[in-house]
Short mmCIF file of C-alpha atoms in Angstrom, two decimals:
data_model
loop_
_atom_site.label_atom_id
_atom_site.label_comp_id
_atom_site.label_asym_id
_atom_site.label_seq_id
_atom_site.Cartn_x
_atom_site.Cartn_y
_atom_site.Cartn_z
CA MET A 679 0.00 0.00 0.00
CA LEU A 680 2.89 2.30 0.85
CA LYS A 681 4.46 1.47 -2.48
CA HIS A 682 1.24 2.20 -4.28
CA ALA A 683 0.75 5.49 -2.45
CA THR A 684 4.33 6.54 -3.09
CA LYS A 685 4.05 5.63 -6.73
CA ARG A 686 0.91 7.69 -7.18
CA ILE A 687 2.13 10.71 -5.30
CA LEU A 688 5.62 10.73 -6.74
CA GLY A 689 4.04 10.24 -10.13
CA LEU A 690 1.96 13.40 -9.64
CA GLY A 691 4.96 15.26 -8.28
CA LEU A 692 7.04 14.34 -11.29
CA SER A 693 4.48 15.60 -13.78
CA GLU A 694 4.37 18.92 -11.98
CA THR A 695 8.12 19.49 -12.23
CA ARG A 696 7.93 18.65 -15.93
CA SER A 697 5.37 21.36 -16.55
CA SER A 698 7.51 24.02 -14.86
CA ALA A 699 10.18 23.76 -17.56
CA PRO A 700 9.86 26.63 -20.08
CA ALA A 701 8.09 25.76 -23.32
CA VAL A 702 10.74 25.73 -26.05
CA THR A 703 9.84 24.95 -29.63
CA ARG A 704 12.61 23.26 -31.52
CA ILE A 705 12.71 20.59 -34.18
CA LEU A 706 13.41 17.29 -32.47
CA PRO A 707 14.17 14.04 -34.26
CA ARG A 708 11.15 11.75 -34.76
CA PHE A 709 8.75 14.65 -34.31
CA TYR A 710 5.58 13.86 -36.25
CA HIS A 711 4.06 16.81 -38.03
CA GLU A 712 0.40 17.15 -37.09
CA ARG A 713 -0.65 16.44 -40.66
CA VAL A 714 1.05 13.04 -40.49
CA VAL A 715 -0.66 12.29 -37.18
CA ASP A 716 -3.96 13.48 -38.65
CA HIS A 717 -3.70 11.16 -41.66
CA TYR A 718 -2.84 8.33 -39.33
CA ASN A 719 -5.71 8.91 -36.92
CA ASN A 720 -8.24 9.80 -39.61
CA PRO A 721 -7.11 7.96 -42.69
CA ARG A 722 -8.80 9.06 -45.89
CA ASN A 723 -9.63 6.64 -48.68
CA VAL A 724 -8.50 3.40 -47.07
CA GLY A 725 -10.03 0.56 -49.01
CA ALA A 726 -9.93 -1.50 -52.16
CA PHE A 727 -11.53 -1.52 -55.59
CA ASP A 728 -12.02 -4.61 -57.66
CA LYS A 729 -8.67 -5.30 -59.33
CA ASN A 730 -10.39 -6.83 -62.33
CA ASP A 731 -12.60 -3.85 -63.00
CA PRO A 732 -11.42 -2.36 -66.29
CA THR A 733 -11.79 1.17 -65.01
CA VAL A 734 -9.45 0.52 -62.08
CA GLY A 735 -5.68 0.91 -62.14
CA THR A 736 -3.70 -0.71 -59.33
CA GLY A 737 -0.18 0.30 -58.36
CA LEU A 738 1.68 -1.97 -55.95
CA VAL A 739 5.14 -0.73 -54.97
CA GLY A 740 7.72 -1.36 -52.30
CA ALA A 741 8.74 -4.55 -50.50
CA PRO A 742 8.04 -6.03 -47.05
CA ALA A 743 11.77 -6.50 -46.54
CA CYS A 744 12.19 -2.73 -46.85
CA GLY A 745 9.33 -2.10 -44.46
CA ASP A 746 7.20 -0.21 -46.97
CA VAL A 747 4.49 -1.54 -49.29
CA MET A 748 1.90 0.72 -50.87
CA LYS A 749 -1.09 -0.29 -52.93
CA LEU A 750 -2.77 2.66 -54.61
CA GLN A 751 -5.85 2.20 -56.80
CA ILE A 752 -7.51 4.71 -59.10
CA LYS A 753 -10.91 4.59 -60.72
CA VAL A 754 -10.87 6.35 -64.06
CA ASP A 755 -13.73 7.74 -66.11
CA GLU A 756 -13.19 6.14 -69.53
CA GLU A 757 -14.68 9.07 -71.45
CA THR A 758 -12.75 11.92 -69.94
CA GLY A 759 -9.62 10.21 -68.61
CA LYS A 760 -10.33 11.80 -65.27
CA ILE A 761 -9.69 10.02 -62.00
CA THR A 762 -13.01 9.82 -60.21
CA ASP A 763 -11.98 7.92 -57.11
CA ALA A 764 -8.88 6.60 -55.40
CA CYS A 765 -8.08 4.39 -52.47
CA PHE A 766 -5.01 2.95 -50.82
CA LYS A 767 -3.63 0.36 -48.44
CA THR A 768 -0.18 0.69 -46.91
CA PHE A 769 2.16 -1.44 -44.85
CA GLY A 770 4.65 1.05 -43.46
CA CYS A 771 5.41 3.70 -40.91
CA GLY A 772 3.21 6.69 -40.12
CA SER A 773 4.92 8.81 -42.78
CA ALA A 774 4.33 6.14 -45.42
CA ILE A 775 0.66 5.89 -44.50
CA ALA A 776 0.30 9.66 -44.60
CA SER A 777 2.16 9.95 -47.93
CA SER A 778 -0.10 7.43 -49.65
CA SER A 779 -3.18 8.96 -48.05
CA VAL A 780 -2.19 12.39 -49.39
CA ALA A 781 -1.54 10.84 -52.79
CA THR A 782 -5.10 9.47 -52.98
CA GLU A 783 -6.48 12.86 -52.01
CA TRP A 784 -4.46 14.69 -54.62
CA VAL A 785 -5.24 12.39 -57.56
CA LYS A 786 -9.00 12.59 -57.16
CA GLY A 787 -10.64 14.72 -59.79
CA LYS A 788 -7.49 15.15 -61.86
CA GLN A 789 -6.55 13.99 -65.32
CA MET A 790 -4.18 11.06 -65.56
CA GLU A 791 -1.44 13.08 -67.25
CA GLU A 792 -1.75 15.67 -64.52
CA VAL A 793 -1.19 13.22 -61.67
CA LEU A 794 1.96 11.95 -63.33
CA THR A 795 3.44 15.36 -62.57
CA ILE A 796 2.89 15.05 -58.83
CA LYS A 797 6.35 15.13 -57.33
CA ASN A 798 7.47 13.44 -54.15
CA THR A 799 8.96 16.73 -52.97
CA GLU A 800 5.48 18.27 -52.92
CA ILE A 801 4.14 15.45 -50.79
CA ALA A 802 7.15 15.68 -48.48
CA LYS A 803 6.72 19.42 -48.12
CA HIS A 804 3.00 19.10 -47.41
CA LEU A 805 3.73 16.64 -44.60
CA SER A 806 6.96 18.28 -43.42
CA LEU A 807 8.73 14.96 -43.74
CA PRO A 808 12.24 14.84 -42.25
CA PRO A 809 15.07 13.77 -44.60
CA VAL A 810 15.08 10.23 -43.22
CA LYS A 811 11.42 9.80 -44.36
CA LEU A 812 11.74 11.20 -47.86
CA HIS A 813 11.71 7.70 -49.33
CA CYS A 814 8.08 7.37 -48.17
CA SER A 815 7.05 10.25 -50.41
CA MET A 816 9.08 8.78 -53.29
CA LEU A 817 7.25 5.53 -52.90
CA ALA A 818 3.91 7.37 -53.00
CA GLU A 819 4.93 9.06 -56.25
CA ASP A 820 5.93 5.65 -57.62
CA ALA A 821 2.58 4.23 -56.53
CA ILE A 822 0.66 6.89 -58.46
CA LYS A 823 2.72 6.24 -61.59
CA ALA A 824 2.31 2.49 -61.21
CA ALA A 825 -1.46 2.83 -60.86
CA VAL A 826 -1.71 4.96 -64.00
CA LYS A 827 0.57 2.59 -65.90
CA ASP A 828 -1.53 -0.38 -64.85
CA TYR A 829 -4.71 1.30 -66.07
CA GLU A 830 -3.12 2.18 -69.38
CA THR A 831 -1.79 -1.32 -69.82
CA LYS A 832 -5.24 -2.72 -69.20
CA ARG A 833 -6.67 -0.41 -71.81
CA GLY A 834 -3.89 -1.34 -74.24
CA LYS A 835 -2.81 2.24 -74.71
CA SER A 836 0.54 3.87 -74.11
CA VAL A 837 0.84 6.86 -71.90
CA GLU A 838 2.00 10.08 -73.53
CA THR A 839 3.59 11.89 -70.67
CA ALA A 840 4.75 14.88 -72.69
CA SER A 841 1.74 15.68 -74.85
CA SER A 842 -1.64 16.81 -73.61
CA THR A 843 -3.82 14.81 -76.02
CA THR A 844 -5.37 11.50 -75.05
CA VAL A 845 -6.21 8.89 -77.64
CA LYS A 846 -9.81 7.82 -77.21
CA ALA A 847 -10.91 4.24 -77.79
CA MET B 343 12.25 8.98 6.40
CA ALA B 344 9.92 7.67 3.77
CA SER B 345 6.96 9.27 5.51
CA LYS B 346 8.69 12.67 5.37
CA VAL B 347 9.20 12.31 1.64
CA LEU B 348 5.59 11.25 1.25
CA ALA B 349 4.35 14.16 3.32
CA ALA B 350 6.33 16.64 1.24
CA ALA B 351 5.05 15.10 -1.95
CA VAL B 352 1.48 15.19 -0.69
CA ARG B 353 1.81 18.85 0.21
CA ARG B 354 3.18 19.60 -3.24
CA SER B 355 0.48 17.70 -5.03
CA LEU B 356 -2.34 19.21 -2.98
CA SER B 357 -1.21 22.82 -3.40
CA PRO B 358 -3.02 24.71 -6.19
CA ARG B 359 -1.47 24.22 -9.58
CA ILE B 360 -0.15 27.75 -10.01
CA PRO B 361 1.49 28.09 -13.40
CA THR B 362 4.84 29.16 -11.98
CA SER B 363 6.31 28.53 -15.40
CA ILE B 364 4.51 31.59 -16.75
CA ARG B 365 6.02 33.96 -14.20
CA SER B 366 9.55 32.96 -15.10
CA LEU B 367 9.11 33.43 -18.88
CA SER B 368 9.13 36.51 -21.03
CA THR B 369 5.71 37.67 -22.18
CA ALA B 370 6.23 36.32 -25.67
CA ALA B 371 7.05 32.86 -24.45
CA ALA B 372 4.33 33.08 -21.82
CA ALA B 373 1.77 33.48 -24.56
CA VAL B 374 2.83 30.12 -25.93
CA ALA B 375 3.28 28.22 -22.69
CA GLU B 376 0.24 26.51 -21.27
CA PRO B 377 -0.31 25.60 -17.64
CA PHE B 378 -0.57 21.93 -16.84
CA ASP B 379 -4.25 21.05 -16.88
CA GLU B 380 -5.01 17.51 -15.85
CA THR B 381 -8.33 17.34 -17.71
CA ALA B 382 -6.89 18.52 -21.03
CA GLY B 383 -4.31 15.77 -21.18
CA ILE B 384 -0.74 16.00 -22.35
CA SER B 385 0.45 17.29 -25.69
CA MET B 386 4.04 16.69 -26.74
CA LYS B 387 5.83 16.25 -30.06
CA GLY B 388 2.63 16.62 -32.01
CA VAL B 389 0.88 13.87 -30.05
CA LYS B 390 -2.06 14.39 -27.73
CA ILE B 391 -2.85 11.80 -25.07
CA SER B 392 -5.28 11.78 -22.19
CA GLY B 393 -2.73 11.19 -19.44
CA ARG B 394 0.66 9.70 -18.72
CA PRO B 395 1.20 6.50 -20.71
CA LEU B 396 1.39 3.04 -19.17
CA TYR B 397 5.06 2.23 -18.82
CA LEU B 398 6.00 -1.03 -20.49
CA ASP B 399 9.57 -0.29 -21.54
CA MET B 400 11.42 -1.79 -18.59
CA GLN B 401 14.37 -2.80 -20.76
CA ALA B 402 15.06 0.87 -21.46
CA THR B 403 14.85 1.92 -17.83
CA SER B 404 12.61 1.31 -14.83
CA PRO B 405 11.27 3.25 -11.87
CA VAL B 406 13.36 3.36 -8.72
CA ASP B 407 12.01 1.17 -5.94
CA PRO B 408 10.94 3.47 -3.05
CA ARG B 409 12.99 1.37 -0.66
CA VAL B 410 16.08 2.05 -2.74
CA LEU B 411 15.24 5.73 -2.83
CA ASP B 412 14.91 5.60 0.95
CA ALA B 413 18.41 4.20 1.26
CA MET B 414 19.85 6.83 -1.09
CA LEU B 415 18.26 9.99 0.28
CA PRO B 416 20.40 10.53 3.40
CA TYR B 417 23.49 10.49 1.17
CA PHE B 418 22.06 13.31 -0.91
CA VAL B 419 20.86 15.57 1.87
CA SER B 420 22.70 14.98 5.13
CA ARG B 421 25.52 12.48 4.76
CA TYR B 422 26.90 14.09 1.66
CA GLY B 423 30.60 13.55 2.24
CA ASN B 424 33.05 12.47 -0.41
CA PRO B 425 34.07 8.87 0.30
CA HIS B 426 37.69 9.76 -0.47
CA SER B 427 37.89 12.50 2.16
CA ARG B 428 40.02 10.85 4.80
CA THR B 429 40.10 13.64 7.33
CA HIS B 430 36.56 13.91 8.70
CA LEU B 431 33.43 12.03 9.68
CA TYR B 432 31.57 12.95 6.50
CA GLY B 433 34.19 11.17 4.44
CA TRP B 434 34.43 8.17 6.75
CA GLU B 435 30.70 7.51 6.84
CA SER B 436 30.46 7.93 3.08
CA ASP B 437 33.32 5.50 2.55
CA GLU B 438 31.67 3.01 4.87
CA ALA B 439 28.43 3.25 2.91
CA VAL B 440 30.31 2.60 -0.35
CA GLU B 441 31.96 -0.47 1.09
CA VAL B 442 28.65 -1.81 2.43
CA ALA B 443 27.16 -1.31 -1.03
CA ARG B 444 30.11 -3.06 -2.60
CA ALA B 445 29.51 -6.05 -0.38
CA GLN B 446 25.80 -6.08 -1.28
CA VAL B 447 26.62 -6.10 -4.99
CA ALA B 448 29.22 -8.81 -4.50
CA ASN B 449 26.79 -10.98 -2.58
CA LEU B 450 24.32 -10.94 -5.41
CA ILE B 451 26.78 -12.50 -7.81
CA ASN B 452 28.67 -14.63 -5.28
CA ALA B 453 31.87 -12.67 -5.64
CA SER B 454 34.23 -11.03 -3.23
CA PRO B 455 33.82 -7.27 -2.62
CA LYS B 456 37.41 -6.88 -3.74
CA GLU B 457 36.33 -7.96 -7.19
CA ILE B 458 33.78 -5.17 -7.70
CA VAL B 459 34.66 -1.87 -9.39
CA PHE B 460 32.04 0.88 -9.52
CA THR B 461 31.61 2.72 -12.80
CA SER B 462 29.13 5.08 -14.39
CA GLY B 463 27.14 2.35 -16.06
CA ALA B 464 27.05 -0.56 -18.49
CA THR B 465 28.65 1.35 -21.38
CA GLU B 466 31.65 2.25 -19.30
CA CYS B 467 31.92 -1.34 -18.08
CA ASN B 468 31.91 -2.48 -21.69
CA ASN B 469 34.58 0.04 -22.57
CA ILE B 470 36.81 -1.13 -19.74
CA SER B 471 36.22 -4.77 -20.57
CA VAL B 472 36.78 -4.54 -24.28
CA LYS B 473 39.17 -1.68 -24.69
CA GLY B 474 40.98 -2.73 -21.57
CA VAL B 475 41.77 -5.75 -23.73
CA MET B 476 40.36 -8.50 -21.45
CA HIS B 477 36.79 -10.10 -21.20
CA PHE B 478 34.87 -9.76 -17.94
CA TYR B 479 31.52 -10.48 -16.63
CA LYS B 480 29.69 -7.21 -16.26
CA GLU B 481 26.69 -6.33 -14.24
CA LYS B 482 24.63 -3.39 -15.25
CA LYS B 483 22.27 -1.13 -13.39
CA LYS B 484 20.53 1.93 -14.70
CA HIS B 485 20.48 5.47 -13.33
CA GLY B 486 24.04 6.45 -13.94
CA VAL B 487 25.91 3.84 -11.95
CA GLY B 488 27.31 0.42 -12.79
CA ALA B 489 29.53 -2.26 -11.38
CA LEU B 490 32.18 -4.32 -13.05
CA TYR B 491 33.10 -7.74 -11.78
CA MET B 492 36.82 -8.38 -12.19
CA ARG B 493 38.03 -11.82 -11.37
CA ARG B 494 40.91 -11.90 -8.89
CA ARG B 495 42.11 -15.46 -9.16
CA PRO B 496 43.62 -15.73 -11.69
CA ARG B 497 44.17 -11.99 -11.78
CA ILE B 498 43.14 -9.94 -14.78
CA ARG B 499 45.13 -7.01 -16.06
CA VAL B 500 43.20 -4.14 -17.51
CA GLU B 501 44.05 -0.71 -18.86
CA PRO B 502 42.08 2.02 -17.03
CA GLN B 503 39.84 4.09 -19.33
CA MET B 504 39.36 6.97 -16.89
CA ASN B 505 42.57 8.49 -15.56
CA GLY B 506 42.82 10.71 -12.53
CA GLY B 507 43.20 10.27 -8.79
CA GLY B 508 43.54 6.50 -8.84
CA GLN B 509 40.20 5.68 -7.15
CA GLU B 510 38.74 2.16 -7.32
CA ARG B 511 42.21 0.65 -7.10
CA GLY B 512 43.38 2.61 -10.13
CA ILE B 513 40.88 0.89 -12.45
CA ARG B 514 38.47 3.78 -12.55
CA SER B 515 39.43 7.23 -11.35
CA GLY B 516 36.79 9.72 -10.32
CA THR B 517 34.91 10.33 -7.10
CA VAL B 518 32.62 7.43 -6.38
CA PRO B 519 29.05 8.81 -6.27
CA THR B 520 28.00 7.62 -2.85
CA PRO B 521 24.22 7.98 -3.11
CA LEU B 522 24.10 6.19 -6.47
CA VAL B 523 26.34 3.42 -5.27
CA VAL B 524 24.34 3.03 -2.06
CA GLY B 525 21.22 2.80 -4.19
CA MET B 526 22.81 0.12 -6.33
CA GLY B 527 23.77 -1.86 -3.25
CA ALA B 528 20.28 -1.59 -1.82
CA ALA B 529 18.83 -2.63 -5.17
CA CYS B 530 21.11 -5.66 -5.33
CA GLU B 531 20.13 -6.71 -1.85
CA LEU B 532 16.45 -6.40 -2.73
CA ALA B 533 17.03 -8.27 -5.94
CA MET B 534 18.63 -11.14 -4.08
CA LYS B 535 15.73 -11.36 -1.64
CA GLU B 536 12.93 -10.91 -4.14
CA MET B 537 14.27 -12.40 -7.35
CA GLU B 538 12.31 -15.61 -7.12
CA TYR B 539 9.05 -13.90 -6.26
CA ASP B 540 9.60 -11.22 -8.91
CA GLU B 541 10.32 -13.79 -11.56
CA LYS B 542 7.17 -15.75 -10.80
CA ARG B 543 5.08 -12.61 -10.81
CA VAL B 544 6.58 -11.24 -14.02
CA THR B 545 6.17 -14.59 -15.76
CA LYS B 546 2.51 -14.65 -14.77
CA LEU B 547 2.01 -11.15 -16.16
CA LYS B 548 3.85 -12.03 -19.34
CA ASP B 549 1.65 -15.08 -19.85
CA ARG B 550 -1.41 -12.96 -19.20
CA MET B 551 -0.30 -10.50 -21.85
CA LEU B 552 0.66 -13.08 -24.45
CA ASN B 553 -2.53 -15.10 -23.99
CA GLY B 554 -4.66 -11.98 -23.92
CA ILE B 555 -3.24 -10.88 -27.25
CA ARG B 556 -3.26 -14.31 -28.86
CA ASP B 557 -6.88 -14.84 -27.88
CA ARG B 558 -7.88 -11.99 -30.14
CA LEU B 559 -5.23 -11.88 -32.86
CA ASP B 560 -3.56 -14.37 -35.11
CA GLY B 561 -0.16 -13.93 -36.71
CA VAL B 562 1.53 -13.07 -33.41
CA VAL B 563 5.10 -14.38 -33.14
CA VAL B 564 7.35 -14.26 -30.08
CA ASN B 565 10.87 -13.27 -31.12
CA GLY B 566 13.68 -15.22 -29.58
CA SER B 567 13.70 -18.40 -27.56
CA THR B 568 10.62 -19.08 -25.46
CA GLU B 569 12.62 -20.93 -22.81
CA SER B 570 15.91 -19.08 -22.47
CA ARG B 571 14.59 -15.59 -22.11
CA TYR B 572 14.02 -13.08 -19.40
CA ALA B 573 10.28 -13.33 -18.71
CA GLY B 574 9.85 -9.58 -18.52
CA ASN B 575 10.98 -9.06 -22.10
CA LEU B 576 8.13 -9.78 -24.48
CA ASN B 577 9.25 -9.05 -28.01
CA LEU B 578 6.34 -9.70 -30.36
CA SER B 579 5.96 -9.53 -34.10
CA PHE B 580 2.51 -8.76 -35.48
CA ALA B 581 2.45 -10.02 -39.02
CA TYR B 582 1.42 -7.62 -41.79
CA VAL B 583 1.61 -4.58 -39.50
CA GLU B 584 4.65 -2.31 -39.49
CA GLY B 585 6.27 -1.61 -36.13
CA GLU B 586 6.58 2.15 -36.26
CA SER B 587 3.03 2.67 -37.41
CA LEU B 588 1.87 0.49 -34.51
CA LEU B 589 3.98 2.51 -32.09
CA MET B 590 2.42 5.69 -33.43
CA GLY B 591 -0.99 4.42 -32.40
CA LEU B 592 0.22 3.15 -29.04
CA LYS B 593 1.09 6.51 -27.55
CA GLU B 594 -0.82 5.64 -24.38
CA VAL B 595 1.56 2.75 -23.76
CA ALA B 596 5.30 3.34 -23.55
CA VAL B 597 6.93 0.54 -25.52
CA SER B 598 9.72 0.34 -28.06
CA SER B 599 10.19 -1.28 -31.40
CA GLY B 600 12.81 -3.18 -33.33
CA SER B 601 11.59 -1.83 -36.64
CA ALA B 602 13.84 -0.20 -39.20
CA CYS B 603 11.88 3.00 -39.32
CA THR B 604 12.93 3.79 -35.79
CA SER B 605 16.56 3.71 -36.81
CA ALA B 606 18.10 6.10 -39.27
CA SER B 607 18.83 3.38 -41.79
CA LEU B 608 16.33 1.13 -43.49
CA GLU B 609 17.89 -1.94 -41.93
CA PRO B 610 15.86 -3.82 -39.33
CA SER B 611 17.32 -4.53 -35.90
CA TYR B 612 20.46 -6.63 -36.21
CA VAL B 613 19.53 -8.40 -33.02
CA LEU B 614 16.28 -9.64 -34.52
CA ARG B 615 18.05 -10.72 -37.64
CA ALA B 616 20.59 -12.64 -35.59
CA LEU B 617 17.66 -14.35 -33.85
CA GLY B 618 16.60 -15.64 -37.23
CA VAL B 619 13.56 -13.44 -37.72
CA ASP B 620 12.46 -13.22 -41.37
CA GLU B 621 13.27 -9.91 -43.01
CA ASP B 622 9.67 -8.99 -43.62
CA MET B 623 8.72 -9.85 -40.02
CA ALA B 624 11.63 -7.88 -38.60
CA HIS B 625 9.82 -4.66 -39.41
CA THR B 626 6.85 -5.68 -37.36
CA SER B 627 8.21 -6.14 -33.87
CA ILE B 628 7.27 -4.42 -30.64
CA ARG B 629 9.01 -4.92 -27.31
CA PHE B 630 6.94 -4.94 -24.13
CA GLY B 631 8.98 -4.67 -20.94
CA ILE B 632 7.32 -5.95 -17.76
CA GLY B 633 8.81 -5.23 -14.36
CA ARG B 634 8.34 -5.29 -10.62
CA PHE B 635 5.85 -2.45 -10.64
CA THR B 636 3.71 -3.54 -13.58
CA THR B 637 0.14 -4.28 -12.59
CA GLU B 638 -2.52 -6.55 -14.04
CA GLU B 639 -4.65 -3.56 -14.96
CA GLU B 640 -1.78 -2.12 -16.99
CA ILE B 641 -1.37 -5.41 -18.80
CA ASP B 642 -5.09 -5.62 -19.56
CA LYS B 643 -5.21 -2.06 -20.84
CA ALA B 644 -2.09 -2.62 -22.94
CA ILE B 645 -3.68 -5.72 -24.48
CA GLU B 646 -6.80 -3.72 -25.29
CA LEU B 647 -4.89 -0.86 -26.91
CA THR B 648 -2.54 -3.15 -28.82
CA VAL B 649 -5.24 -5.41 -30.22
CA ASN B 650 -7.36 -2.44 -31.35
CA GLN B 651 -4.43 -0.80 -33.05
CA VAL B 652 -3.25 -3.97 -34.78
CA GLU B 653 -6.76 -4.64 -36.08
CA LYS B 654 -7.02 -1.12 -37.40
CA LEU B 655 -3.66 -1.34 -39.15
CA ARG B 656 -4.41 -4.75 -40.62
CA GLU B 657 -7.49 -3.23 -42.23
CA MET B 658 -5.09 -0.80 -43.90
CA SER B 659 -2.50 -3.38 -44.82
CA PRO B 660 -2.18 -4.62 -48.41
CA LEU B 661 -0.23 -7.64 -47.14
CA TYR B 662 -3.07 -8.72 -44.87
CA GLU B 663 -5.49 -8.28 -47.74
CA MET B 664 -3.36 -10.53 -49.93
CA VAL B 665 -3.11 -13.17 -47.27
CA LYS B 666 -6.88 -13.12 -46.80
CA GLU B 667 -7.27 -13.63 -50.53
CA GLY B 668 -5.01 -16.65 -50.29
CA ILE B 669 -1.97 -15.16 -52.02
CA ASP B 670 1.40 -16.33 -50.76
CA ILE B 671 3.34 -13.17 -50.01
CA LYS B 672 6.69 -14.87 -50.28
CA SER B 673 5.99 -15.76 -53.90
CA ILE B 674 5.53 -12.17 -55.06
CA GLN B 675 8.20 -10.34 -56.99
CA TRP B 676 8.39 -7.03 -55.20
CA SER B 677 9.56 -3.89 -56.96
CA GLN B 678 12.71 -3.02 -55.06
CA HIS B 679 13.85 0.54 -55.40
#
């Protein structure tokens, strides 16, 4: 009982001394930006589309041995070439989850050529990723490209990254 | 003695929580600083939690036993002499306390007190042992103090790593920190008395945790040998869920991970690899540390939080999805980059 009482009281005492230290804001290693935490706690667009649906492109990148696997799927409107919906599933750290979540948000409503221009640096900047986590944003960029490529392959067309015209079926 | 400490602590905790921090800051900083408000929870490093986390990281460090603290306090506040001061009572009583502690440490490992050298911790012991060119058995304790066991018969020669006044028989110069050493001695004595009971209790808690988790989750692997292990170290791999992402959701439990993301490189823990853990499982491990002060309620709550988080992350995991569809993950050609 003494032990328990001591533990409780000393526990309270300790928290008080902590709060009396001045509040200093500095960048500490392994500090999660609130956007990363937000995407983790409230993930957007987690889910799966039917892989065999001809309007769906699936990008699967990464490797379990590296600790990062992202599956990003896009649903494309055949007429306009616009991405109407996107979803993802990720095996990876908080930054990887956030990067792929951001990627699905950014591709929605855009043309396929447009999303190919999304750069990993933009994702990294949006999430304030530290240098050690930049590879997560690179993987997200790769996932977008892989999803578009998969859709194009299914449709039997080749992607023209430079030009703005799309060949209609 | 203990009651005085308790009384002081009670007085402190009952007094109104005046934000003294604000008075000592400039106005600009004061605008940013927030007083500690128990109902609002704690916010640190971008993470908001409702209270202090459950502590299950005993392998990193552990709370000081109040009985050990009791033994140490007089040497901080009243008997604060330097054990190497030969000319007065303060020095003599301090020296006596160090020698008593030395004997307590020696007793624990069935050695002679003459074979114990006090250092600043395990790292220093390792430095002396390895760089001093010989191999020794080392005993570690946390909180800034350590002890090195140096066999006397046959004698071992070692090169001192800390030079100075020749304390600790020339092996380790520097004033011996009496209160820390006394604490270590008291801790060793307690350990000797309570080791058996502690081990049984910790094993029971570990079993409770493992069974509690396994009852609700599959794909849970214990890393390392199940027989030759310290019961309080429960290193688990949760298949298809990455370690750092799990840690991010377990902010209400203080645990650590062996996943690559928590190190600067992309390599998983070399210890896990040496234990033969598959590369793709090495990224999924979490280490729960159970100790003398862990309670059943903490274990139950940790199980609850862990299971919920793992389930949530498995919903988000492409690997879990593949497994559910019957695909063998090992057969896939992954795009390495």
